[in-house]
mmCIF file of C-alpha atoms in Angstrom:
data_model
loop_
_atom_site.group_PDB
_atom_site.id
_atom_site.type_symbol
_atom_site.label_atom_id
_atom_site.label_comp_id
_atom_site.label_asym_id
_atom_site.label_seq_id
_atom_site.Cartn_x
_atom_site.Cartn_y
_atom_site.Cartn_z
ATOM 1 C CA MET A 13 50.219 -224.658 97.425
ATOM 2 C CA ALA A 14 49.123 -223.503 93.979
ATOM 3 C CA ARG A 15 49.262 -219.863 95.080
ATOM 4 C CA SER A 16 52.817 -220.193 96.361
ATOM 5 C CA ILE A 17 53.949 -221.801 93.103
ATOM 6 C CA LEU A 18 52.134 -219.091 91.135
ATOM 7 C CA ARG A 19 53.893 -216.287 93.038
ATOM 8 C CA VAL A 20 57.330 -217.800 92.438
ATOM 9 C CA VAL A 21 56.616 -218.439 88.743
ATOM 10 C CA GLN A 22 55.374 -214.862 88.337
ATOM 11 C CA LEU A 23 58.591 -213.603 89.935
ATOM 12 C CA ALA A 24 60.628 -215.833 87.644
ATOM 13 C CA CYS A 25 58.744 -214.483 84.626
ATOM 14 C CA LEU A 26 59.497 -210.896 85.661
ATOM 15 C CA LEU A 27 63.180 -211.687 86.097
ATOM 16 C CA ALA A 28 63.243 -213.467 82.761
ATOM 17 C CA VAL A 29 61.577 -210.550 80.980
ATOM 18 C CA GLY A 30 64.099 -208.177 82.528
ATOM 19 C CA PHE A 31 66.890 -210.417 81.345
ATOM 20 C CA VAL A 32 65.475 -210.554 77.807
ATOM 21 C CA LEU A 33 65.004 -206.789 77.567
ATOM 22 C CA CYS A 34 68.648 -206.087 78.251
ATOM 23 C CA SER A 35 70.941 -205.056 75.413
ATOM 24 C CA VAL A 36 70.881 -207.211 72.290
ATOM 25 C CA GLU A 37 74.100 -207.697 70.361
ATOM 26 C CA ALA A 38 74.901 -209.335 67.046
ATOM 27 C CA SER A 39 77.895 -211.616 66.628
ATOM 28 C CA GLN A 40 81.087 -209.564 66.708
ATOM 29 C CA GLY A 41 82.487 -211.218 63.620
ATOM 30 C CA ASP A 42 79.409 -210.350 61.540
ATOM 31 C CA VAL A 43 79.903 -206.604 61.918
ATOM 32 C CA ASP A 44 83.653 -206.694 61.268
ATOM 33 C CA GLN A 45 84.153 -204.516 58.203
ATOM 34 C CA HIS A 46 87.286 -206.410 57.139
ATOM 35 C CA TYR A 47 85.329 -209.672 57.169
ATOM 36 C CA ARG A 48 82.410 -208.218 55.214
ATOM 37 C CA THR A 49 84.710 -206.699 52.614
ATOM 38 C CA CYS A 50 86.540 -210.011 52.261
ATOM 39 C CA VAL A 51 83.287 -211.910 51.632
ATOM 40 C CA LYS A 52 82.134 -209.403 48.986
ATOM 41 C CA GLU A 53 85.463 -209.484 47.169
ATOM 42 C CA CYS A 54 85.548 -213.266 47.329
ATOM 43 C CA GLN A 55 82.104 -213.581 45.763
ATOM 44 C CA SER A 56 83.101 -211.283 42.918
ATOM 45 C CA THR A 57 86.674 -212.518 42.305
ATOM 46 C CA ALA A 58 86.527 -216.118 43.622
ATOM 47 C CA ILE A 59 89.933 -215.609 45.245
ATOM 48 C CA ILE A 60 90.967 -215.341 48.906
ATOM 49 C CA GLY A 61 94.721 -215.137 49.277
ATOM 50 C CA SER A 62 96.068 -218.368 47.775
ATOM 51 C CA ASN A 63 92.646 -220.057 47.795
ATOM 52 C CA ILE A 64 90.548 -220.180 44.632
ATOM 53 C CA ILE A 65 86.843 -220.698 45.357
ATOM 54 C CA SER A 66 85.687 -222.914 42.533
ATOM 55 C CA HIS A 67 82.014 -222.601 43.374
ATOM 56 C CA CYS A 68 82.127 -218.845 42.888
ATOM 57 C CA GLN A 69 83.360 -219.402 39.341
ATOM 58 C CA SER A 70 80.280 -221.433 38.482
ATOM 59 C CA PRO A 71 77.057 -219.612 37.569
ATOM 60 C CA GLN A 72 75.109 -222.545 38.939
ATOM 61 C CA ASN A 73 75.610 -221.313 42.490
ATOM 62 C CA ASN A 74 74.008 -217.952 41.810
ATOM 63 C CA SER A 75 70.400 -217.125 41.240
ATOM 64 C CA ILE A 76 68.865 -217.986 37.844
ATOM 65 C CA PRO A 77 69.769 -215.188 35.425
ATOM 66 C CA ALA A 78 67.123 -213.693 33.166
ATOM 67 C CA GLY A 79 66.742 -215.739 29.999
ATOM 68 C CA ASN A 80 68.269 -218.927 31.466
ATOM 69 C CA SER A 81 66.146 -222.026 31.920
ATOM 70 C CA TRP A 82 65.671 -223.750 35.233
ATOM 71 C CA TYR A 83 67.163 -226.990 33.903
ATOM 72 C CA THR A 84 70.592 -225.326 33.478
ATOM 73 C CA GLN A 85 70.883 -225.123 37.241
ATOM 74 C CA GLU A 86 72.771 -227.652 39.369
ATOM 75 C CA ALA A 87 70.735 -230.567 40.714
ATOM 76 C CA LEU A 88 69.352 -229.990 44.202
ATOM 77 C CA TYR A 89 71.075 -233.013 45.701
ATOM 78 C CA THR A 90 74.411 -231.779 44.303
ATOM 79 C CA GLN A 91 73.829 -228.305 45.746
ATOM 80 C CA TRP A 92 73.190 -229.901 49.135
ATOM 81 C CA LYS A 93 76.306 -232.069 49.010
ATOM 82 C CA GLN A 94 78.696 -229.397 47.796
ATOM 83 C CA LEU A 95 79.669 -226.115 49.384
ATOM 84 C CA ASN A 96 78.271 -223.067 47.615
ATOM 85 C CA CYS A 97 80.012 -219.809 46.917
ATOM 86 C CA MET A 98 78.824 -217.827 49.934
ATOM 87 C CA THR A 99 79.554 -220.642 52.364
ATOM 88 C CA ASP A 100 83.100 -221.096 51.104
ATOM 89 C CA CYS A 101 83.740 -217.357 51.089
ATOM 90 C CA ARG A 102 82.477 -216.994 54.641
ATOM 91 C CA TYR A 103 84.640 -219.875 55.838
ATOM 92 C CA TYR A 104 87.924 -218.764 54.253
ATOM 93 C CA CYS A 105 87.353 -215.104 55.137
ATOM 94 C CA MET A 106 86.587 -216.135 58.710
ATOM 95 C CA MET A 107 89.755 -218.212 58.988
ATOM 96 C CA GLN A 108 91.823 -215.453 57.386
ATOM 97 C CA ARG A 109 90.400 -212.855 59.735
ATOM 98 C CA GLU A 110 91.004 -215.111 62.751
ATOM 99 C CA GLU A 111 94.644 -215.560 61.736
ATOM 100 C CA GLU A 112 94.973 -211.787 61.593
ATOM 101 C CA ARG A 113 93.324 -211.420 65.006
ATOM 102 C CA GLN A 114 95.520 -214.131 66.504
ATOM 103 C CA SER A 115 98.680 -212.482 65.179
ATOM 104 C CA GLY A 116 97.486 -209.249 66.780
ATOM 105 C CA GLY A 117 96.985 -210.953 70.146
ATOM 106 C CA LEU A 118 93.169 -210.874 69.953
ATOM 107 C CA SER A 119 90.884 -213.689 71.039
ATOM 108 C CA PRO A 120 88.493 -215.502 68.647
ATOM 109 C CA VAL A 121 85.027 -214.079 68.002
ATOM 110 C CA LYS A 122 81.793 -215.542 66.690
ATOM 111 C CA TYR A 123 80.642 -215.285 63.081
ATOM 112 C CA HIS A 124 76.917 -215.568 62.342
ATOM 113 C CA GLY A 125 76.312 -216.826 65.858
ATOM 114 C CA LYS A 126 78.964 -219.553 65.739
ATOM 115 C CA TRP A 127 82.601 -219.927 66.676
ATOM 116 C CA PRO A 128 85.195 -220.458 63.925
ATOM 117 C CA PHE A 129 85.492 -224.225 63.503
ATOM 118 C CA ILE A 130 88.089 -226.018 61.435
ATOM 119 C CA ARG A 131 86.598 -228.169 58.714
ATOM 120 C CA VAL A 132 87.291 -231.881 58.920
ATOM 121 C CA SER A 133 89.009 -232.959 55.727
ATOM 122 C CA VAL A 134 87.140 -236.272 55.593
ATOM 123 C CA PHE A 135 83.777 -234.510 55.947
ATOM 124 C CA GLN A 136 84.201 -231.251 54.077
ATOM 125 C CA ALA A 137 80.438 -230.670 54.093
ATOM 126 C CA CYS A 138 80.213 -231.238 57.846
ATOM 127 C CA PHE A 139 80.882 -227.954 59.634
ATOM 128 C CA GLU A 140 80.639 -229.207 63.234
ATOM 129 C CA PRO A 141 81.005 -233.005 63.197
ATOM 130 C CA LEU A 142 81.047 -233.331 66.998
ATOM 131 C CA SER A 143 77.869 -231.284 67.521
ATOM 132 C CA ALA A 144 76.192 -233.083 64.609
ATOM 133 C CA ALA A 145 76.958 -236.507 66.055
ATOM 134 C CA LEU A 146 75.839 -235.507 69.560
ATOM 135 C CA SER A 147 72.597 -234.049 68.156
ATOM 136 C CA ALA A 148 71.911 -237.384 66.465
ATOM 137 C CA LEU A 149 72.503 -239.162 69.793
ATOM 138 C CA ASN A 150 70.060 -236.806 71.516
ATOM 139 C CA LEU A 151 67.516 -237.608 68.823
ATOM 140 C CA LEU A 152 68.007 -241.312 69.478
ATOM 141 C CA MET A 153 67.648 -240.817 73.242
ATOM 142 C CA HIS A 154 64.346 -238.979 72.805
ATOM 143 C CA PHE A 155 63.051 -241.647 70.450
ATOM 144 C CA THR A 156 63.881 -244.498 72.818
ATOM 145 C CA GLY A 157 62.501 -242.526 75.763
ATOM 146 C CA TRP A 158 59.247 -241.773 73.973
ATOM 147 C CA LEU A 159 58.918 -245.382 72.753
ATOM 148 C CA SER A 160 59.280 -246.759 76.279
ATOM 149 C CA PHE A 161 56.747 -244.178 77.518
ATOM 150 C CA PHE A 162 54.316 -245.152 74.744
ATOM 151 C CA LEU A 163 54.585 -248.849 75.594
ATOM 152 C CA LEU A 164 54.175 -248.082 79.306
ATOM 153 C CA VAL A 165 50.981 -246.028 79.127
ATOM 154 C CA ASN A 166 49.297 -248.117 76.425
ATOM 155 C CA TYR A 167 50.248 -251.688 77.282
ATOM 156 C CA ARG A 168 51.582 -251.920 80.838
ATOM 157 C CA LEU A 169 49.396 -249.518 82.784
ATOM 158 C CA PRO A 170 45.619 -249.927 83.103
ATOM 159 C CA VAL A 171 43.393 -247.970 80.716
ATOM 160 C CA ARG A 172 39.850 -246.696 81.101
ATOM 161 C CA PRO A 173 37.512 -249.623 80.327
ATOM 162 C CA GLN A 174 34.900 -247.537 78.497
ATOM 163 C CA THR A 175 37.107 -245.415 76.240
ATOM 164 C CA LYS A 176 40.339 -247.453 76.281
ATOM 165 C CA ARG A 177 42.172 -244.192 76.934
ATOM 166 C CA THR A 178 44.966 -243.892 79.478
ATOM 167 C CA TYR A 179 44.302 -242.750 83.025
ATOM 168 C CA TYR A 180 47.307 -240.444 82.798
ATOM 169 C CA GLU A 181 45.910 -236.999 81.943
ATOM 170 C CA TYR A 182 49.047 -235.730 80.213
ATOM 171 C CA THR A 183 49.699 -238.596 77.795
ATOM 172 C CA GLY A 184 48.814 -236.638 74.660
ATOM 173 C CA LEU A 185 50.850 -233.628 75.767
ATOM 174 C CA TRP A 186 53.956 -235.765 76.224
ATOM 175 C CA HIS A 187 53.469 -237.331 72.785
ATOM 176 C CA ILE A 188 53.502 -233.850 71.266
ATOM 177 C CA TYR A 189 56.568 -233.017 73.317
ATOM 178 C CA ALA A 190 58.343 -236.094 71.953
ATOM 179 C CA ILE A 191 57.554 -235.122 68.355
ATOM 180 C CA LEU A 192 58.814 -231.561 68.871
ATOM 181 C CA SER A 193 61.949 -232.831 70.635
ATOM 182 C CA MET A 194 62.850 -235.278 67.878
ATOM 183 C CA ASN A 195 62.119 -232.635 65.264
ATOM 184 C CA ALA A 196 64.386 -230.110 67.031
ATOM 185 C CA TRP A 197 67.302 -232.534 67.374
ATOM 186 C CA PHE A 198 66.875 -233.709 63.785
ATOM 187 C CA TRP A 199 67.264 -230.182 62.446
ATOM 188 C CA SER A 200 70.082 -229.553 64.905
ATOM 189 C CA SER A 201 72.054 -232.456 63.439
ATOM 190 C CA ILE A 202 71.281 -231.279 59.892
ATOM 191 C CA PHE A 203 72.258 -227.679 60.675
ATOM 192 C CA HIS A 204 75.556 -228.650 62.297
ATOM 193 C CA THR A 205 76.265 -230.808 59.269
ATOM 194 C CA ARG A 206 75.283 -228.278 56.626
ATOM 195 C CA ASP A 207 75.093 -224.631 57.640
ATOM 196 C CA ILE A 208 72.934 -222.755 55.144
ATOM 197 C CA ASP A 209 70.179 -220.185 55.700
ATOM 198 C CA LEU A 210 67.385 -222.763 55.415
ATOM 199 C CA THR A 211 68.845 -225.279 57.881
ATOM 200 C CA GLU A 212 69.815 -222.483 60.266
ATOM 201 C CA LYS A 213 66.278 -221.093 60.399
ATOM 202 C CA LEU A 214 64.765 -224.564 60.745
ATOM 203 C CA ASP A 215 67.143 -225.358 63.604
ATOM 204 C CA TYR A 216 66.480 -222.119 65.482
ATOM 205 C CA SER A 217 62.725 -222.223 64.861
ATOM 206 C CA SER A 218 62.452 -225.856 65.987
ATOM 207 C CA ALA A 219 64.418 -225.142 69.161
ATOM 208 C CA VAL A 220 62.256 -222.128 70.028
ATOM 209 C CA ALA A 221 59.070 -224.104 69.357
ATOM 210 C CA LEU A 222 60.290 -226.905 71.637
ATOM 211 C CA LEU A 223 61.230 -224.514 74.441
ATOM 212 C CA GLY A 224 57.933 -222.682 74.180
ATOM 213 C CA TYR A 225 55.917 -225.896 74.286
ATOM 214 C CA SER A 226 58.060 -227.230 77.144
ATOM 215 C CA LEU A 227 57.251 -224.066 79.087
ATOM 216 C CA ILE A 228 53.528 -224.581 78.481
ATOM 217 C CA LEU A 229 53.745 -228.227 79.489
ATOM 218 C CA SER A 230 55.674 -227.408 82.657
ATOM 219 C CA LEU A 231 53.007 -224.933 83.760
ATOM 220 C CA LEU A 232 50.144 -227.296 82.919
ATOM 221 C CA ARG A 233 51.712 -230.140 84.913
ATOM 222 C CA THR A 234 52.932 -228.115 87.874
ATOM 223 C CA PHE A 235 49.543 -226.435 88.276
ATOM 224 C CA ASN A 236 47.796 -229.758 87.594
ATOM 225 C CA VAL A 237 45.630 -228.241 84.857
ATOM 226 C CA LYS A 238 43.244 -230.840 83.434
ATOM 227 C CA ASP A 239 40.386 -228.758 82.043
ATOM 228 C CA GLU A 240 40.768 -228.069 78.309
ATOM 229 C CA ALA A 241 39.533 -224.475 78.526
ATOM 230 C CA THR A 242 42.008 -223.651 81.293
ATOM 231 C CA ARG A 243 44.794 -225.285 79.311
ATOM 232 C CA VAL A 244 44.003 -223.016 76.376
ATOM 233 C CA MET A 245 44.143 -219.964 78.683
ATOM 234 C CA PHE A 246 47.591 -221.032 79.897
ATOM 235 C CA ALA A 247 48.909 -221.823 76.437
ATOM 236 C CA ALA A 248 47.483 -218.970 74.338
ATOM 237 C CA PRO A 249 49.780 -216.085 75.433
ATOM 238 C CA ILE A 250 52.901 -218.273 75.297
ATOM 239 C CA LEU A 251 51.958 -219.635 71.877
ATOM 240 C CA ALA A 252 51.363 -216.093 70.627
ATOM 241 C CA PHE A 253 54.768 -214.951 71.880
ATOM 242 C CA VAL A 254 56.622 -217.990 70.521
ATOM 243 C CA THR A 255 54.917 -217.699 67.124
ATOM 244 C CA THR A 256 55.764 -213.994 66.923
ATOM 245 C CA HIS A 257 59.375 -214.685 67.873
ATOM 246 C CA ILE A 258 59.742 -217.407 65.228
ATOM 247 C CA LEU A 259 58.255 -215.118 62.560
ATOM 248 C CA TYR A 260 60.644 -212.368 63.683
ATOM 249 C CA LEU A 261 63.645 -214.661 63.297
ATOM 250 C CA ASN A 262 62.597 -215.988 59.917
ATOM 251 C CA PHE A 263 61.240 -212.910 58.170
ATOM 252 C CA TYR A 264 62.720 -209.871 59.905
ATOM 253 C CA ASP A 265 66.053 -210.400 61.619
ATOM 254 C CA LEU A 266 67.822 -213.587 62.714
ATOM 255 C CA ASP A 267 69.301 -211.919 65.782
ATOM 256 C CA TYR A 268 71.423 -214.478 67.631
ATOM 257 C CA GLY A 269 71.811 -212.442 70.811
ATOM 258 C CA TRP A 270 68.080 -211.748 71.160
ATOM 259 C CA ASN A 271 67.185 -215.367 70.408
ATOM 260 C CA MET A 272 69.625 -216.610 73.043
ATOM 261 C CA LYS A 273 68.069 -214.348 75.684
ATOM 262 C CA VAL A 274 64.545 -215.483 74.802
ATOM 263 C CA CYS A 275 65.513 -219.168 74.946
ATOM 264 C CA ILE A 276 67.343 -218.812 78.251
ATOM 265 C CA ALA A 277 64.412 -216.897 79.757
ATOM 266 C CA MET A 278 61.932 -219.639 78.796
ATOM 267 C CA GLY A 279 64.341 -222.281 80.078
ATOM 268 C CA VAL A 280 64.856 -220.575 83.448
ATOM 269 C CA VAL A 281 61.118 -220.194 84.086
ATOM 270 C CA GLN A 282 60.326 -223.846 83.429
ATOM 271 C CA LEU A 283 63.305 -225.117 85.436
ATOM 272 C CA LEU A 284 62.184 -223.048 88.421
ATOM 273 C CA ALA A 285 58.594 -224.224 88.013
ATOM 274 C CA TRP A 286 59.610 -227.893 87.986
ATOM 275 C CA ALA A 287 62.033 -227.538 90.905
ATOM 276 C CA ILE A 288 59.551 -225.722 93.170
ATOM 277 C CA TRP A 289 56.673 -228.034 92.232
ATOM 278 C CA ALA A 290 58.727 -231.140 93.025
ATOM 279 C CA GLY A 291 59.555 -229.795 96.481
ATOM 280 C CA VAL A 292 56.059 -228.552 97.331
ATOM 281 C CA THR A 293 54.171 -231.664 96.178
ATOM 282 C CA HIS A 294 56.737 -234.200 97.480
ATOM 283 C CA HIS A 295 56.500 -236.113 94.217
ATOM 284 C CA PRO A 296 57.888 -239.664 94.641
ATOM 285 C CA SER A 297 60.400 -239.024 91.823
ATOM 286 C CA ARG A 298 61.298 -235.506 92.928
ATOM 287 C CA PHE A 299 64.987 -236.352 93.405
ATOM 288 C CA LYS A 300 65.195 -237.548 89.828
ATOM 289 C CA LEU A 301 63.505 -234.343 88.690
ATOM 290 C CA TRP A 302 65.844 -232.206 90.807
ATOM 291 C CA MET A 303 68.802 -233.929 89.163
ATOM 292 C CA VAL A 304 67.424 -232.969 85.750
ATOM 293 C CA VAL A 305 66.799 -229.385 86.867
ATOM 294 C CA PHE A 306 70.242 -229.038 88.443
ATOM 295 C CA GLY A 307 71.931 -230.655 85.460
ATOM 296 C CA GLY A 308 69.902 -228.523 83.060
ATOM 297 C CA ALA A 309 70.915 -225.362 84.910
ATOM 298 C CA LEU A 310 74.589 -226.335 84.745
ATOM 299 C CA ALA A 311 74.240 -227.198 81.063
ATOM 300 C CA MET A 312 72.615 -223.828 80.448
ATOM 301 C CA LEU A 313 75.737 -222.162 81.814
ATOM 302 C CA LEU A 314 77.623 -223.632 78.856
ATOM 303 C CA GLU A 315 75.363 -221.589 76.578
ATOM 304 C CA VAL A 316 75.667 -218.431 78.686
ATOM 305 C CA TYR A 317 79.395 -218.569 79.482
ATOM 306 C CA ASP A 318 80.477 -219.688 76.046
ATOM 307 C CA PHE A 319 84.086 -220.285 75.056
ATOM 308 C CA PRO A 320 85.884 -220.793 71.721
ATOM 309 C CA PRO A 321 86.386 -224.316 70.327
ATOM 310 C CA TYR A 322 89.359 -226.225 71.696
ATOM 311 C CA LYS A 323 91.775 -226.890 68.824
ATOM 312 C CA GLY A 324 89.024 -225.645 66.515
ATOM 313 C CA TYR A 325 86.694 -228.602 67.144
ATOM 314 C CA ALA A 326 84.937 -228.746 70.548
ATOM 315 C CA ASP A 327 83.324 -225.643 72.067
ATOM 316 C CA ALA A 328 80.885 -225.009 74.902
ATOM 317 C CA HIS A 329 77.909 -225.650 72.622
ATOM 318 C CA SER A 330 79.127 -229.138 71.697
ATOM 319 C CA LEU A 331 79.678 -229.887 75.399
ATOM 320 C CA TRP A 332 76.088 -228.750 76.006
ATOM 321 C CA HIS A 333 74.973 -231.270 73.394
ATOM 322 C CA ALA A 334 76.910 -233.955 75.257
ATOM 323 C CA SER A 335 75.465 -233.016 78.656
ATOM 324 C CA THR A 336 71.865 -233.272 77.461
ATOM 325 C CA ILE A 337 72.237 -236.968 76.544
ATOM 326 C CA PRO A 338 72.200 -238.360 80.138
ATOM 327 C CA LEU A 339 69.712 -235.657 81.157
ATOM 328 C CA THR A 340 67.331 -236.853 78.446
ATOM 329 C CA TYR A 341 67.470 -240.385 79.829
ATOM 330 C CA LEU A 342 66.682 -239.130 83.345
ATOM 331 C CA TRP A 343 63.947 -236.850 82.029
ATOM 332 C CA TRP A 344 62.029 -239.600 80.248
ATOM 333 C CA SER A 345 62.519 -241.806 83.302
ATOM 334 C CA PHE A 346 60.805 -239.143 85.411
ATOM 335 C CA ILE A 347 57.992 -238.816 82.860
ATOM 336 C CA LYS A 348 57.330 -242.556 83.066
ATOM 337 C CA ASP A 349 57.432 -242.418 86.861
ATOM 338 C CA ASP A 350 54.931 -239.555 86.796
ATOM 339 C CA ALA A 351 52.632 -241.558 84.513
ATOM 340 C CA GLU A 352 52.721 -244.508 86.915
ATOM 341 C CA PHE A 353 52.181 -242.258 89.942
ATOM 342 C CA ARG A 354 49.190 -240.402 88.442
ATOM 343 C CA THR A 355 47.657 -243.604 87.064
ATOM 344 C CA SER A 356 47.793 -245.345 90.446
ATOM 345 C CA THR A 357 46.311 -242.264 92.132
ATOM 346 C CA VAL A 358 43.427 -241.988 89.657
ATOM 347 C CA VAL A 359 42.692 -245.738 89.787
ATOM 348 C CA LYS A 360 42.561 -245.685 93.597
ATOM 349 C CA LYS A 361 40.120 -242.764 93.538
ATOM 350 C CA ALA A 362 37.978 -244.556 90.939
ATOM 351 C CA LYS A 363 37.663 -247.563 93.221
#
């Protein structure tokens, strides 16, 4: 059984690597010379058409000039709440360029990895209110799922009498997963609310870290790895790759196309591993797991076959955020079922 799963996972890894190594492209809007020129002129003149960018007229939004004291700068909380010069310039140049493209019969394109969204007048600082709200809901779903799992394994299921530790061998791993999940959705909600370089990198890095750890956890559970040394052997190469990728995004090049391919590759491998394992082992909650895998694969298509935002508000990415909410509920339900199943199995063997 383990050998058959291993062969399929190895094949999935090869396919994923081939997918990742295909051509890498930046967002089309980023490399548009008209857009770049507009942003540069805006930052120097503070004017885009009939719009006057007030933040670009204030020296507080630029770096600290030589000879100026740090206390002359705008308070950090005010910088967070308001839109800075570069952000405003990017937004108005993007909308101006999209109007030009639309008048020329061209379809919308992405800018800095994101579709052109219309700002909501009530929440001027919120760039994608729908995605931000759905990210917060996903965070809540993971918290409630983890809390119910914590109460289950510590207070409702039997524990080892000598050590008072749970019989379920993967309890600690799922706790780490919950922390990484909540961290990823927290930064997702922040990023979709306030799109600056810092929040963007934290969002992307947190998502990659979660996917990488989820891949490790899927392999450890599907291969039923319990020995600590073997777990380290499984995790080490994936951790090395994920760490290198995060450093690449943060300190070399935040390449949206490359990052998307890496994330999809890690997602495909773990979905295949879970689906095959559920069928081979005849897990009592395999149908629930298959629903998560099937739903996750369909949701992934929203990231692959992306489309522009409808009326400037809801795009494929926001729909992906919405689809993960019920999947999260099912996922934590399966995790709790797995904890009960493994605990009953271990207790029976102990007797």
